[in-house]
Amino acid sequence: MIGPESKIRRNPQVVARDLAEGEGGVLLHLATGQYHGVNPVGLAIWELIEDGCTVADVVERLRDRVEDPPPSLESDVLSFLTSVHERDLVVVEQ
């Protein structure tokens, strides 16, 4: 289970590409050939992941980047990271 203190990093087998302004992006898993669409917030989360950072680090960085962040920001980020972890797009180091 992913929590605020879980360390995360991008799977090195995944590349990201922006779509048109405000459209989000796609993540391509090179090993499987599968594309995964992400909305603009998902793409922002992806961009904020750095090797060895915690989920809490990503939440704080996103809070600084988003104007008027919702109270559910932490749970939204956890939900997104759980989803991309299940698809092997990020690696979680407990």
Short mmCIF file of C-alpha atoms in Angstrom, two decimals:
data_model
loop_
_atom_site.label_atom_id
_atom_site.label_comp_id
_atom_site.label_asym_id
_atom_site.label_seq_id
_atom_site.Cartn_x
_atom_site.Cartn_y
_atom_site.Cartn_z
CA MET A 1 0.00 0.00 0.00
CA ILE A 2 1.25 3.47 -0.88
CA GLY A 3 1.32 6.06 1.89
CA PRO A 4 2.64 9.60 2.37
CA GLU A 5 6.11 8.39 3.38
CA SER A 6 6.45 5.85 0.55
CA LYS A 7 9.39 6.61 -1.71
CA ILE A 8 8.54 6.62 -5.38
CA ARG A 9 10.35 6.94 -8.65
CA ARG A 10 9.43 6.75 -12.30
CA ASN A 11 9.87 3.38 -13.96
CA PRO A 12 12.86 3.89 -16.31
CA GLN A 13 10.93 1.90 -18.94
CA VAL A 14 8.33 4.69 -19.18
CA VAL A 15 8.49 7.86 -21.25
CA ALA A 16 6.08 10.77 -21.12
CA ARG A 17 4.84 13.16 -23.77
CA ASP A 18 2.76 16.30 -23.44
CA LEU A 19 -0.32 16.68 -25.60
CA ALA A 20 -1.82 20.01 -26.64
CA GLU A 21 -1.98 22.79 -24.05
CA GLY A 22 -4.34 21.77 -21.24
CA GLU A 23 -4.88 18.28 -22.66
CA GLY A 24 -2.56 16.34 -20.35
CA GLY A 25 -0.24 13.75 -21.81
CA VAL A 26 0.51 10.12 -22.45
CA LEU A 27 2.84 7.71 -20.71
CA LEU A 28 4.31 4.93 -22.85
CA HIS A 29 5.57 1.78 -21.15
CA LEU A 30 8.37 0.74 -23.50
CA ALA A 31 8.44 -2.89 -22.35
CA THR A 32 4.72 -3.49 -22.89
CA GLY A 33 4.04 -0.98 -25.67
CA GLN A 34 0.99 0.28 -23.78
CA TYR A 35 -0.02 3.93 -23.79
CA HIS A 36 -1.65 5.46 -20.71
CA GLY A 37 -3.44 8.79 -20.99
CA VAL A 38 -3.17 11.25 -18.11
CA ASN A 39 -5.01 14.50 -17.51
CA PRO A 40 -3.11 17.76 -16.85
CA VAL A 41 -2.94 17.11 -13.09
CA GLY A 42 -1.69 13.57 -13.66
CA LEU A 43 1.00 14.91 -15.99
CA ALA A 44 1.98 17.51 -13.36
CA ILE A 45 2.28 14.75 -10.75
CA TRP A 46 4.42 12.73 -13.16
CA GLU A 47 6.72 15.70 -13.75
CA LEU A 48 7.11 16.26 -9.98
CA ILE A 49 8.32 12.72 -9.26
CA GLU A 50 12.05 12.63 -8.63
CA ASP A 51 14.06 9.58 -7.62
CA GLY A 52 13.88 9.03 -3.89
CA CYS A 53 11.11 11.53 -3.24
CA THR A 54 8.19 10.64 -1.04
CA VAL A 55 4.51 10.91 -1.84
CA ALA A 56 4.35 13.75 0.70
CA ASP A 57 7.07 15.58 -1.29
CA VAL A 58 5.01 15.29 -4.46
CA VAL A 59 1.87 16.53 -2.67
CA GLU A 60 3.71 19.59 -1.35
CA ARG A 61 5.24 20.39 -4.74
CA LEU A 62 1.84 20.05 -6.39
CA ARG A 63 0.21 22.21 -3.71
CA ASP A 64 2.72 24.96 -4.57
CA ARG A 65 2.01 24.57 -8.29
CA VAL A 66 -1.80 24.46 -8.28
CA GLU A 67 -3.87 27.55 -7.66
CA ASP A 68 -6.40 26.96 -4.87
CA PRO A 69 -5.68 23.21 -4.34
CA PRO A 70 -8.62 21.13 -3.11
CA PRO A 71 -8.68 19.70 0.44
CA SER A 72 -8.61 16.23 -1.11
CA LEU A 73 -5.26 16.86 -2.85
CA GLU A 74 -3.31 14.28 -0.84
CA SER A 75 -5.89 11.53 -1.37
CA ASP A 76 -6.14 12.46 -5.07
CA VAL A 77 -2.37 12.15 -5.47
CA LEU A 78 -2.37 8.83 -3.59
CA SER A 79 -5.15 7.54 -5.82
CA PHE A 80 -3.27 8.55 -8.98
CA LEU A 81 0.01 7.03 -7.76
CA THR A 82 -1.73 3.80 -6.78
CA SER A 83 -3.23 3.61 -10.26
CA VAL A 84 0.07 4.17 -12.09
CA HIS A 85 1.85 1.80 -9.71
CA GLU A 86 -0.65 -0.95 -10.57
CA ARG A 87 0.24 -0.38 -14.24
CA ASP A 88 3.99 -0.59 -13.48
CA LEU A 89 4.58 3.06 -14.44
CA VAL A 90 6.17 3.98 -11.10
CA VAL A 91 8.25 2.02 -8.62
CA VAL A 92 7.44 2.22 -4.90
CA GLU A 93 10.18 1.70 -2.36
CA GLN A 94 8.54 1.31 1.06
#
